[in-house]
Amino acid sequence: MARSSVEAFGPEERERLARYVTDVDGPVFALVGLPEVVKGALFARYSRSAKSLRRLLLDEFADDLADGGSGAAPTTRRADALYHRVLTEYGDDSVAQLGGVHLACEGVSNLLTKVLERGRLMSYLEQSTRYVRYDGRLPSGHYRYYRDPDLLASSLGARYVGGMDGLFEAYGSLLPEVTAWLARRYPAGGTTEDLAHRRAVQAAALDLLRGLLPAGALANVGIFGAPQAFERLIHRLRAHPLPEARRIAERILHELRKVVPAFLERVDLPDRGLAAVAYREATGAAVAARLRQLWPEDHEPGRPQGAGGLREGGPEVSLVDWDPDGELKVLAAICYPATGLPDVELVRRVARLDAEQRRALLWAYVGERRNRREMPGRAFERTAYRFDVVCDYGAFRDLQRHRMATIEWQPLGPDLGASVPPEIDEGGFGPRYRAALEQSADLYDALAGAWPEQARYALAMAYRVRFSMQLNAREAMHVLELRSQPQGHPAYRSVVQQMHRLIAEQAGHRLLAEAMVFVDHGDYALSRLAAEQRAQARRRQADDGADDLAAGGADPAVLG
């Protein structure tokens, strides 16, 4: 293959470059074996130099490369100096986007996961309460919930431990009983695979009992992001009222400085990072003070005085804001890149189209979608919806992770009541389930006065929380289709099904709702069964392929 590079490198240069680029000659290549700060510095120089990236690497960073042979890690002296000059002296924030770090945060509360996962420009993977059993204890002998050191050292520490242990014991005692009841109610049969059926039954049992886990239950979170995003995460955590958030901010900063120290020099500067944290704290306090003046009769979410008993309810969804002309604007946006007309004129023209012409234009754009991952383009971002939602905290956790949506939530408290799955009553488990929820609220009440933030750890995830969810029609298509799939949790499936119905009821949005063809309004018993059967079939196929390969009978073209 002919070399496509405009420049030629000598033998020694090629040997050195081969350590750090995937292709010495081609126009497209990746950087390998370099620290994040060196890769970022290279790209920072790239934007202001006529040289190619490989030439910059040789000319300006060669002295930083170690002499330890192929694959040896380079030092970062020059790169650190460049970042210090650009970030600290000139404040070019785009340079802080040129690296990337994988960070693990283990043993954090489910309350904290929502703070960690709030940033848009990061990627997250969170340990699931749907697929991980919480009935076992840690090597320390403790159940898996966050043990705030200040709370444990207080006079309420023993009450907290006893109450939290009680929730996990209720969860653990019900789990085998609920699993056995589901297996009897939905017996395996026909072509159903035994292993897939057992997995589906186990998943259904965990789904039903997730509501008993407290918000203080521990989770592991994997985060990938650019240093700029981590910098903002640290600001957010340092300004948060939850002490756990402020503690982990310092741990995150300590570990990041082992990997990308040059990127984080501004975090502790009085006029940069510290000022950003102070700004967040001051504005939050000012809004709270103003609201106390405006509406002194309102109070922090908590159990209403004299309410008595457990309030219950399912998901509640309201469409509170939408554009009556949303459909017309989306159609105009569809036309925009294919014409030379201004946006205002296109809106006028599509308004004169009849219903069939509009439908034909929309479906020409949407096309024949074979699966939910084949999404129409950005014209659907021309209109948006704002929903007000009340649902259990477990379902909220799943919906909150959609970073393209704008989601704001109110503090978790027992005042909105809790959701009890109907299967819990059908199986005869209702009294024990509700007793555990009441104990959870009692523990919250006992803690809320002295420990208002940590008290939320005690609330079971069945308790409901109010949040707003604002998203454009394209993101709505993604969220509603994804979260309504049969294998999804019934609680959030109900939320997104209601969202879809509300969009379809609006005169100017019915075509957009129709385009969301993979929203599933079905009701499924063992929601994970089909997915488990597909997974088992894939495992069997992989095992068969491995056997063929071992026997020398596999087709190399297929394996390739």
Coordinates of C-alpha atoms in Angstrom, one line a residue, residues 50-514:
A50 CA 1.6 23.8 10.7
K51 CA 3.4 20.6 11.6
S52 CA 1.8 17.2 11.6
L53 CA 1.2 15.5 14.9
R54 CA 3.9 12.9 14.3
R55 CA 6.4 15.7 13.5
L56 CA 5.4 17.6 16.7
L57 CA 5.9 14.5 18.7
L58 CA 9.4 14.1 17.3
D59 CA 10.5 17.7 17.3
E60 CA 9.0 19.1 20.5
F61 CA 8.5 16.1 22.8
A62 CA 11.3 13.8 21.8
D63 CA 13.5 14.9 24.7
D64 CA 10.7 13.8 27.1
L65 CA 10.7 10.2 25.8
A66 CA 12.3 7.7 28.0
D67 CA 15.2 5.7 26.9
G68 CA 14.0 2.4 28.2
G69 CA 13.2 0.8 24.8
S70 CA 10.0 0.1 22.9
G71 CA 6.9 0.8 24.9
A72 CA 8.7 2.7 27.7
A73 CA 6.6 5.4 29.3
P74 CA 7.6 9.0 28.5
T75 CA 8.1 11.6 31.1
T76 CA 5.8 14.6 31.2
R77 CA 8.2 17.6 31.9
R78 CA 7.5 19.5 28.7
A79 CA 3.8 18.6 28.6
D80 CA 3.3 19.7 32.3
A81 CA 5.0 23.0 31.5
L82 CA 2.8 23.5 28.4
Y83 CA -0.4 22.8 30.4
H84 CA 0.7 25.1 33.2
R85 CA 1.2 27.9 30.7
V86 CA -1.9 27.4 28.7
L87 CA -4.4 26.5 31.5
T88 CA -3.1 28.7 34.4
E89 CA -1.8 31.7 32.5
Y90 CA -4.2 31.8 29.5
G91 CA -7.2 29.9 30.8
D92 CA -7.8 28.0 27.5
D93 CA -10.5 25.6 28.8
S94 CA -10.6 23.6 25.6
V95 CA -7.1 22.2 26.4
A96 CA -8.6 20.6 29.6
Q97 CA -10.8 18.5 27.3
L98 CA -7.9 16.7 25.6
G99 CA -7.3 14.0 28.1
G100 CA -9.3 11.2 29.5
V101 CA -9.4 9.3 32.8
H102 CA -11.2 6.1 33.9
L103 CA -12.0 6.4 37.6
A104 CA -13.7 3.9 39.9
C105 CA -15.7 5.1 43.0
E106 CA -16.6 2.1 45.1
G107 CA -18.8 1.7 48.2
V108 CA -20.7 5.0 47.7
S109 CA -24.3 5.5 48.7
N110 CA -27.1 5.5 46.1
L111 CA -27.7 9.1 47.2
L112 CA -24.2 10.0 46.1
T113 CA -24.4 8.2 42.8
K114 CA -26.9 10.8 41.6
V115 CA -24.5 13.6 42.4
L116 CA -21.6 11.8 40.7
E117 CA -23.7 11.1 37.6
R118 CA -25.1 14.6 37.1
G119 CA -22.4 15.9 34.6
R120 CA -23.4 15.7 31.0
L121 CA -19.9 15.4 29.5
M122 CA -18.9 12.1 31.2
S123 CA -19.8 8.4 30.9
Y124 CA -21.0 6.3 33.8
L125 CA -21.6 2.7 34.6
E126 CA -23.3 2.0 37.9
Q127 CA -23.7 -1.3 39.8
S128 CA -27.3 -2.3 39.5
T129 CA -29.7 -3.1 42.3
R130 CA -31.7 -5.1 39.8
Y131 CA -29.1 -7.7 39.2
V132 CA -27.0 -7.8 42.3
R133 CA -28.3 -9.4 45.5
Y134 CA -28.0 -7.3 48.7
D135 CA -28.8 -10.0 51.2
G136 CA -25.1 -10.8 52.0
R137 CA -22.7 -9.0 54.2
L138 CA -19.4 -7.4 53.5
P139 CA -16.1 -9.0 54.8
S140 CA -16.4 -6.5 57.7
G141 CA -19.6 -8.2 58.8
H142 CA -21.7 -5.2 57.9
Y143 CA -24.6 -5.0 55.5
R144 CA -23.9 -2.9 52.4
Y145 CA -25.0 0.6 53.4
Y146 CA -23.1 3.8 53.9
R147 CA -21.9 4.3 57.4
D148 CA -21.4 8.1 57.9
P149 CA -18.6 8.4 60.5
D150 CA -20.1 11.5 62.2
L151 CA -23.5 10.0 62.4
L152 CA -22.1 6.7 63.8
A153 CA -20.2 8.6 66.5
S154 CA -23.3 10.4 67.6
S155 CA -26.0 9.4 70.1
L156 CA -28.1 8.2 67.2
G157 CA -25.5 6.0 65.7
A158 CA -26.8 2.8 67.3
R159 CA -30.3 3.6 66.2
Y160 CA -29.1 4.2 62.6
V161 CA -27.3 0.9 62.5
G162 CA -30.1 -1.1 64.0
G163 CA -32.7 0.5 61.6
M164 CA -30.6 0.0 58.5
D165 CA -29.8 -3.6 59.5
G166 CA -33.5 -4.2 59.9
L167 CA -34.2 -3.1 56.3
F168 CA -31.6 -5.5 54.9
E169 CA -32.8 -8.3 57.1
A170 CA -36.4 -7.7 55.8
Y171 CA -35.0 -7.7 52.2
G172 CA -33.0 -10.9 52.8
S173 CA -35.8 -12.8 54.5
L174 CA -38.3 -12.0 51.7
L175 CA -35.9 -12.7 48.8
P176 CA -36.1 -16.6 48.8
E177 CA -39.8 -16.5 49.5
V178 CA -40.6 -14.1 46.7
T179 CA -38.3 -16.1 44.4
A180 CA -40.1 -19.3 45.2
W181 CA -43.5 -17.8 44.8
L182 CA -42.6 -16.4 41.3
A183 CA -41.2 -19.7 40.2
R184 CA -44.5 -21.4 41.2
R185 CA -46.6 -18.6 39.5
Y186 CA -44.6 -18.7 36.3
P187 CA -43.4 -22.3 35.9
A188 CA -40.9 -23.2 33.2
G189 CA -42.4 -25.1 30.4
G190 CA -42.4 -25.7 26.6
T191 CA -39.3 -24.4 25.0
T192 CA -38.3 -22.3 27.9
E193 CA -34.7 -22.9 29.0
D194 CA -34.3 -23.8 32.6
L195 CA -31.3 -21.5 33.2
A196 CA -32.9 -18.6 31.4
H197 CA -36.1 -19.1 33.4
R198 CA -34.2 -19.2 36.7
R199 CA -32.4 -16.0 35.8
A200 CA -35.6 -14.3 34.8
V201 CA -37.3 -15.4 38.1
Q202 CA -34.3 -14.1 40.1
A203 CA -34.4 -10.8 38.3
A204 CA -38.1 -10.4 38.9
A205 CA -37.7 -11.1 42.6
L206 CA -34.9 -8.5 42.8
D207 CA -37.1 -6.0 40.9
L208 CA -40.0 -6.6 43.4
L209 CA -37.8 -6.2 46.5
R210 CA -35.6 -3.3 45.3
G211 CA -37.9 -0.9 47.0
L212 CA -36.9 -2.2 50.4
L213 CA -33.2 -1.3 49.9
P214 CA -32.4 2.1 51.5
A215 CA -31.0 5.1 49.6
G216 CA -27.9 4.5 51.7
A217 CA -27.3 1.1 50.0
L218 CA -23.8 1.0 48.5
A219 CA -23.0 0.9 44.9
N220 CA -19.9 1.0 42.7
V221 CA -19.7 3.7 39.9
G222 CA -17.2 3.7 37.0
I223 CA -16.6 7.2 35.5
F224 CA -14.8 8.2 32.3
G225 CA -14.3 11.8 31.4
A226 CA -12.0 14.6 30.4
P227 CA -10.1 16.5 33.1
Q228 CA -12.3 19.5 32.6
A229 CA -15.4 17.4 33.5
F230 CA -13.7 16.0 36.5
E231 CA -12.8 19.5 37.6
R232 CA -16.4 20.5 37.5
L233 CA -17.4 17.3 39.3
I234 CA -15.0 18.2 42.1
H235 CA -16.6 21.7 42.3
R236 CA -20.1 20.2 42.5
L237 CA -19.1 17.7 45.2
R238 CA -17.3 20.2 47.3
A239 CA -20.3 22.5 47.4
H240 CA -22.8 19.7 48.1
P241 CA -24.5 19.7 51.5
L242 CA -24.1 15.9 51.8
P243 CA -20.9 15.3 53.8
E244 CA -20.2 12.1 51.9
A245 CA -20.0 14.1 48.7
R246 CA -17.4 16.5 50.2
R247 CA -15.3 13.6 51.5
I248 CA -15.2 11.8 48.2
A249 CA -14.4 15.1 46.3
E250 CA -11.0 15.1 48.1
R251 CA -10.4 11.4 47.4
I252 CA -11.2 11.9 43.7
L253 CA -8.8 14.9 43.5
H254 CA -6.1 12.9 45.3
E255 CA -6.3 10.0 42.8
L256 CA -6.6 12.2 39.7
R257 CA -3.4 14.1 40.7
K258 CA -1.6 10.8 40.4
V259 CA -2.7 10.5 36.8
V260 CA -3.2 14.0 35.4
P261 CA -1.8 16.5 37.9
A262 CA -1.2 19.3 35.3
F263 CA -4.9 19.3 34.4
L264 CA -6.0 20.0 37.9
E265 CA -3.8 22.9 39.0
R266 CA -6.7 25.3 39.1
V267 CA -8.9 23.3 41.5
D268 CA -7.4 24.8 44.6
L269 CA -6.6 28.3 43.3
P270 CA -8.5 31.0 45.2
D271 CA -9.7 32.8 42.1
R272 CA -10.6 29.6 40.2
G273 CA -11.7 26.4 41.8
L274 CA -12.3 27.7 45.3
A275 CA -14.2 30.7 43.9
A276 CA -16.4 28.3 41.9
V277 CA -17.2 26.3 45.0
A278 CA -17.9 29.4 47.0
Y279 CA -20.2 30.7 44.2
R280 CA -22.2 27.4 44.2
E281 CA -22.6 27.5 48.0
A282 CA -23.5 31.2 48.1
T283 CA -26.2 31.0 45.4
G284 CA -27.7 27.8 46.9
A285 CA -27.9 29.5 50.4
A286 CA -29.4 32.7 48.9
V287 CA -32.2 30.9 47.1
A288 CA -33.0 28.9 50.2
A289 CA -33.1 32.1 52.3
R290 CA -35.3 33.8 49.7
L291 CA -37.8 30.9 49.6
R292 CA -38.1 30.9 53.4
Q293 CA -39.0 34.6 53.2
L294 CA -41.5 34.1 50.3
W295 CA -43.2 31.0 51.6
P296 CA -42.4 30.5 55.3
E297 CA -45.3 28.0 55.7
D298 CA -43.6 25.5 53.5
H299 CA -41.2 23.0 55.0
E300 CA -38.5 20.6 54.1
P301 CA -40.0 17.3 52.7
G302 CA -40.8 15.0 55.6
R303 CA -43.7 13.1 57.0
P304 CA -46.7 15.4 57.5
Q305 CA -47.6 15.9 61.1
G306 CA -50.4 13.5 62.1
A307 CA -50.4 11.8 58.8
G308 CA -50.4 8.3 60.3
G309 CA -50.0 5.1 58.3
L310 CA -48.2 4.6 55.0
R311 CA -49.3 6.6 52.0
E312 CA -49.2 4.7 48.8
G313 CA -49.3 5.5 45.1
G314 CA -47.9 4.7 41.7
P315 CA -46.1 6.9 39.2
E316 CA -47.7 10.2 38.4
V317 CA -46.7 12.0 35.3
S318 CA -47.8 15.5 34.1
L319 CA -46.8 17.2 30.8
V320 CA -46.5 20.8 32.0
D321 CA -44.9 22.5 29.1
W322 CA -44.7 21.9 25.3
D323 CA -44.9 23.8 22.1
P324 CA -48.3 23.7 20.4
D325 CA -46.5 24.2 17.0
G326 CA -43.8 21.6 17.8
E327 CA -44.8 19.3 14.9
L328 CA -44.7 22.2 12.3
K329 CA -41.3 23.3 13.6
V330 CA -39.9 19.8 13.4
L331 CA -41.1 19.6 9.8
A332 CA -39.5 22.9 9.0
A333 CA -36.3 21.7 10.5
I334 CA -36.5 18.6 8.3
C335 CA -36.7 20.9 5.2
Y336 CA -34.0 23.4 6.4
P337 CA -30.7 21.8 5.2
A338 CA -32.2 20.6 1.9
T339 CA -33.5 24.1 0.8
G340 CA -32.2 27.7 0.6
L341 CA -35.2 29.1 2.5
P342 CA -35.1 30.9 5.9
D343 CA -36.6 29.1 8.9
V344 CA -39.6 31.4 9.2
E345 CA -40.6 30.8 5.6
L346 CA -40.3 27.1 6.0
V347 CA -42.6 27.1 9.0
R348 CA -45.2 29.1 6.9
R349 CA -45.0 26.6 4.1
V350 CA -45.3 23.4 6.1
A351 CA -48.3 25.0 7.9
R352 CA -50.1 25.1 4.6
L353 CA -49.6 21.4 4.0
D354 CA -52.5 19.1 4.6
A355 CA -52.3 16.2 7.1
E356 CA -51.2 13.5 4.5
Q357 CA -48.5 15.8 3.1
R358 CA -47.1 16.4 6.6
R359 CA -47.2 12.7 7.4
A360 CA -45.4 11.8 4.1
L361 CA -42.7 14.4 4.8
L362 CA -42.2 13.2 8.3
W363 CA -42.0 9.6 7.4
A364 CA -39.6 10.3 4.5
Y365 CA -37.3 11.7 7.2
V366 CA -37.9 8.9 9.8
G367 CA -37.7 6.1 7.2
E368 CA -38.2 2.5 8.0
R369 CA -36.5 2.0 11.4
R370 CA -35.5 -1.6 11.9
N371 CA -34.7 -1.1 15.6
R372 CA -34.7 1.6 18.2
R373 CA -31.0 2.4 17.6
E374 CA -31.8 3.8 14.1
M375 CA -32.7 7.3 15.1
P376 CA -33.9 10.2 12.9
G377 CA -31.7 13.2 12.8
R378 CA -31.5 16.5 14.7
A379 CA -34.7 18.0 13.3
F380 CA -36.5 16.3 16.2
E381 CA -34.5 18.5 18.6
R382 CA -36.5 21.5 17.3
T383 CA -39.2 21.0 19.9
A384 CA -39.2 19.9 23.6
Y385 CA -41.3 18.7 26.5
R386 CA -41.2 19.3 30.2
F387 CA -42.7 16.6 32.5
D388 CA -43.3 16.7 36.3
V389 CA -42.9 13.2 37.7
V390 CA -43.5 11.5 41.0
C391 CA -42.3 8.0 41.2
D392 CA -40.3 5.7 43.5
Y393 CA -36.7 6.5 44.1
G394 CA -35.5 3.3 42.4
A395 CA -37.1 4.3 39.1
F396 CA -35.9 7.9 39.4
R397 CA -32.3 6.6 39.8
D398 CA -32.6 4.9 36.4
L399 CA -34.2 7.8 34.6
Q400 CA -31.8 10.4 36.1
R401 CA -28.9 8.9 34.2
H402 CA -30.1 10.2 30.8
R403 CA -27.6 13.1 30.6
M404 CA -29.1 14.8 27.5
A405 CA -32.3 15.5 29.4
T406 CA -32.4 18.3 32.0
I407 CA -33.4 16.7 35.3
E408 CA -33.9 18.5 38.5
W409 CA -35.1 16.7 41.6
Q410 CA -36.4 17.6 45.1
P411 CA -35.0 16.1 48.3
L412 CA -36.0 12.6 49.0
G413 CA -38.5 12.4 51.9
P414 CA -41.4 10.2 53.1
D415 CA -44.1 12.9 52.5
L416 CA -45.0 11.7 49.0
G417 CA -45.6 8.1 50.2
A418 CA -44.3 4.9 48.7
S419 CA -45.0 2.5 45.9
V420 CA -45.8 -1.1 46.6
P421 CA -45.8 -3.5 43.7
P422 CA -49.1 -5.3 43.2
E423 CA -47.3 -8.7 43.1
I424 CA -46.2 -8.1 46.7
D425 CA -49.8 -8.2 47.8
E426 CA -50.7 -11.0 45.4
G427 CA -48.0 -13.2 47.0
G428 CA -49.1 -12.4 50.5
F429 CA -46.0 -10.4 51.4
G430 CA -47.7 -7.0 51.8
P431 CA -47.8 -6.8 55.6
R432 CA -44.0 -7.5 56.0
Y433 CA -43.1 -5.2 53.1
R434 CA -45.2 -2.3 54.5
A435 CA -43.8 -2.8 58.0
A436 CA -40.3 -2.4 56.7
L437 CA -41.3 0.8 54.9
E438 CA -42.8 2.2 58.1
Q439 CA -39.6 1.3 60.0
S440 CA -37.6 3.1 57.3
A441 CA -39.7 6.3 57.7
D442 CA -39.5 6.1 61.5
L443 CA -35.8 6.0 61.3
Y444 CA -35.8 9.0 58.9
D445 CA -37.9 10.9 61.4
A446 CA -35.6 10.1 64.2
L447 CA -32.6 11.3 62.3
A448 CA -34.0 14.3 60.4
G449 CA -33.7 16.9 63.1
A450 CA -30.0 16.5 63.9
W451 CA -28.9 14.9 60.6
P452 CA -31.1 16.3 57.8
E453 CA -28.9 15.1 54.9
Q454 CA -27.8 11.7 56.3
A455 CA -31.4 10.9 57.3
R456 CA -32.2 10.3 53.6
Y457 CA -29.9 7.3 53.7
A458 CA -32.6 5.6 55.8
L459 CA -35.4 5.9 53.3
A460 CA -36.3 2.8 51.3
M461 CA -36.2 3.2 47.6
A462 CA -39.9 2.5 47.4
Y463 CA -40.5 6.0 48.7
R464 CA -41.4 8.5 46.0
V465 CA -39.5 11.5 44.9
R466 CA -40.6 14.4 42.7
F467 CA -38.5 15.5 39.8
S468 CA -38.8 17.4 36.5
M469 CA -37.6 16.0 33.2
Q470 CA -37.1 18.3 30.2
L471 CA -36.0 16.8 26.9
N472 CA -36.3 17.5 23.2
A473 CA -38.3 15.1 21.0
R474 CA -35.2 13.3 19.7
E475 CA -34.1 12.5 23.3
A476 CA -37.7 11.7 24.2
M477 CA -37.7 9.1 21.4
H478 CA -34.5 7.5 22.8
V479 CA -35.6 7.5 26.4
L480 CA -39.1 6.4 25.9
E481 CA -38.2 3.6 23.5
L482 CA -35.3 2.4 25.6
R483 CA -37.0 2.5 29.0
S484 CA -40.2 0.9 27.8
Q485 CA -38.5 -2.3 26.6
P486 CA -40.0 -5.5 28.1
Q487 CA -36.8 -6.2 30.1
G488 CA -37.1 -2.8 31.8
H489 CA -38.2 -2.3 35.4
P490 CA -42.0 -2.0 35.7
A491 CA -41.8 1.2 37.7
Y492 CA -39.9 3.2 35.1
R493 CA -41.7 1.5 32.2
S494 CA -44.9 2.9 33.6
V495 CA -43.4 6.4 33.8
V496 CA -42.3 6.5 30.1
Q497 CA -45.5 4.9 28.9
Q498 CA -47.4 7.7 30.5
M499 CA -45.0 10.2 28.9
H500 CA -45.7 8.8 25.5
R501 CA -49.4 8.8 25.9
L502 CA -49.3 12.5 27.0
I503 CA -47.2 13.5 23.9
A504 CA -49.7 11.6 21.6
E505 CA -52.6 13.4 23.1
Q506 CA -51.3 16.8 22.0
A507 CA -52.7 17.9 18.6
G508 CA -49.4 19.3 17.4
H509 CA -47.4 16.3 18.4
R510 CA -49.3 13.2 17.3
L511 CA -47.1 12.5 14.3
L512 CA -44.0 12.8 16.5
A513 CA -45.5 10.3 18.9
E514 CA -46.2 7.9 16.0

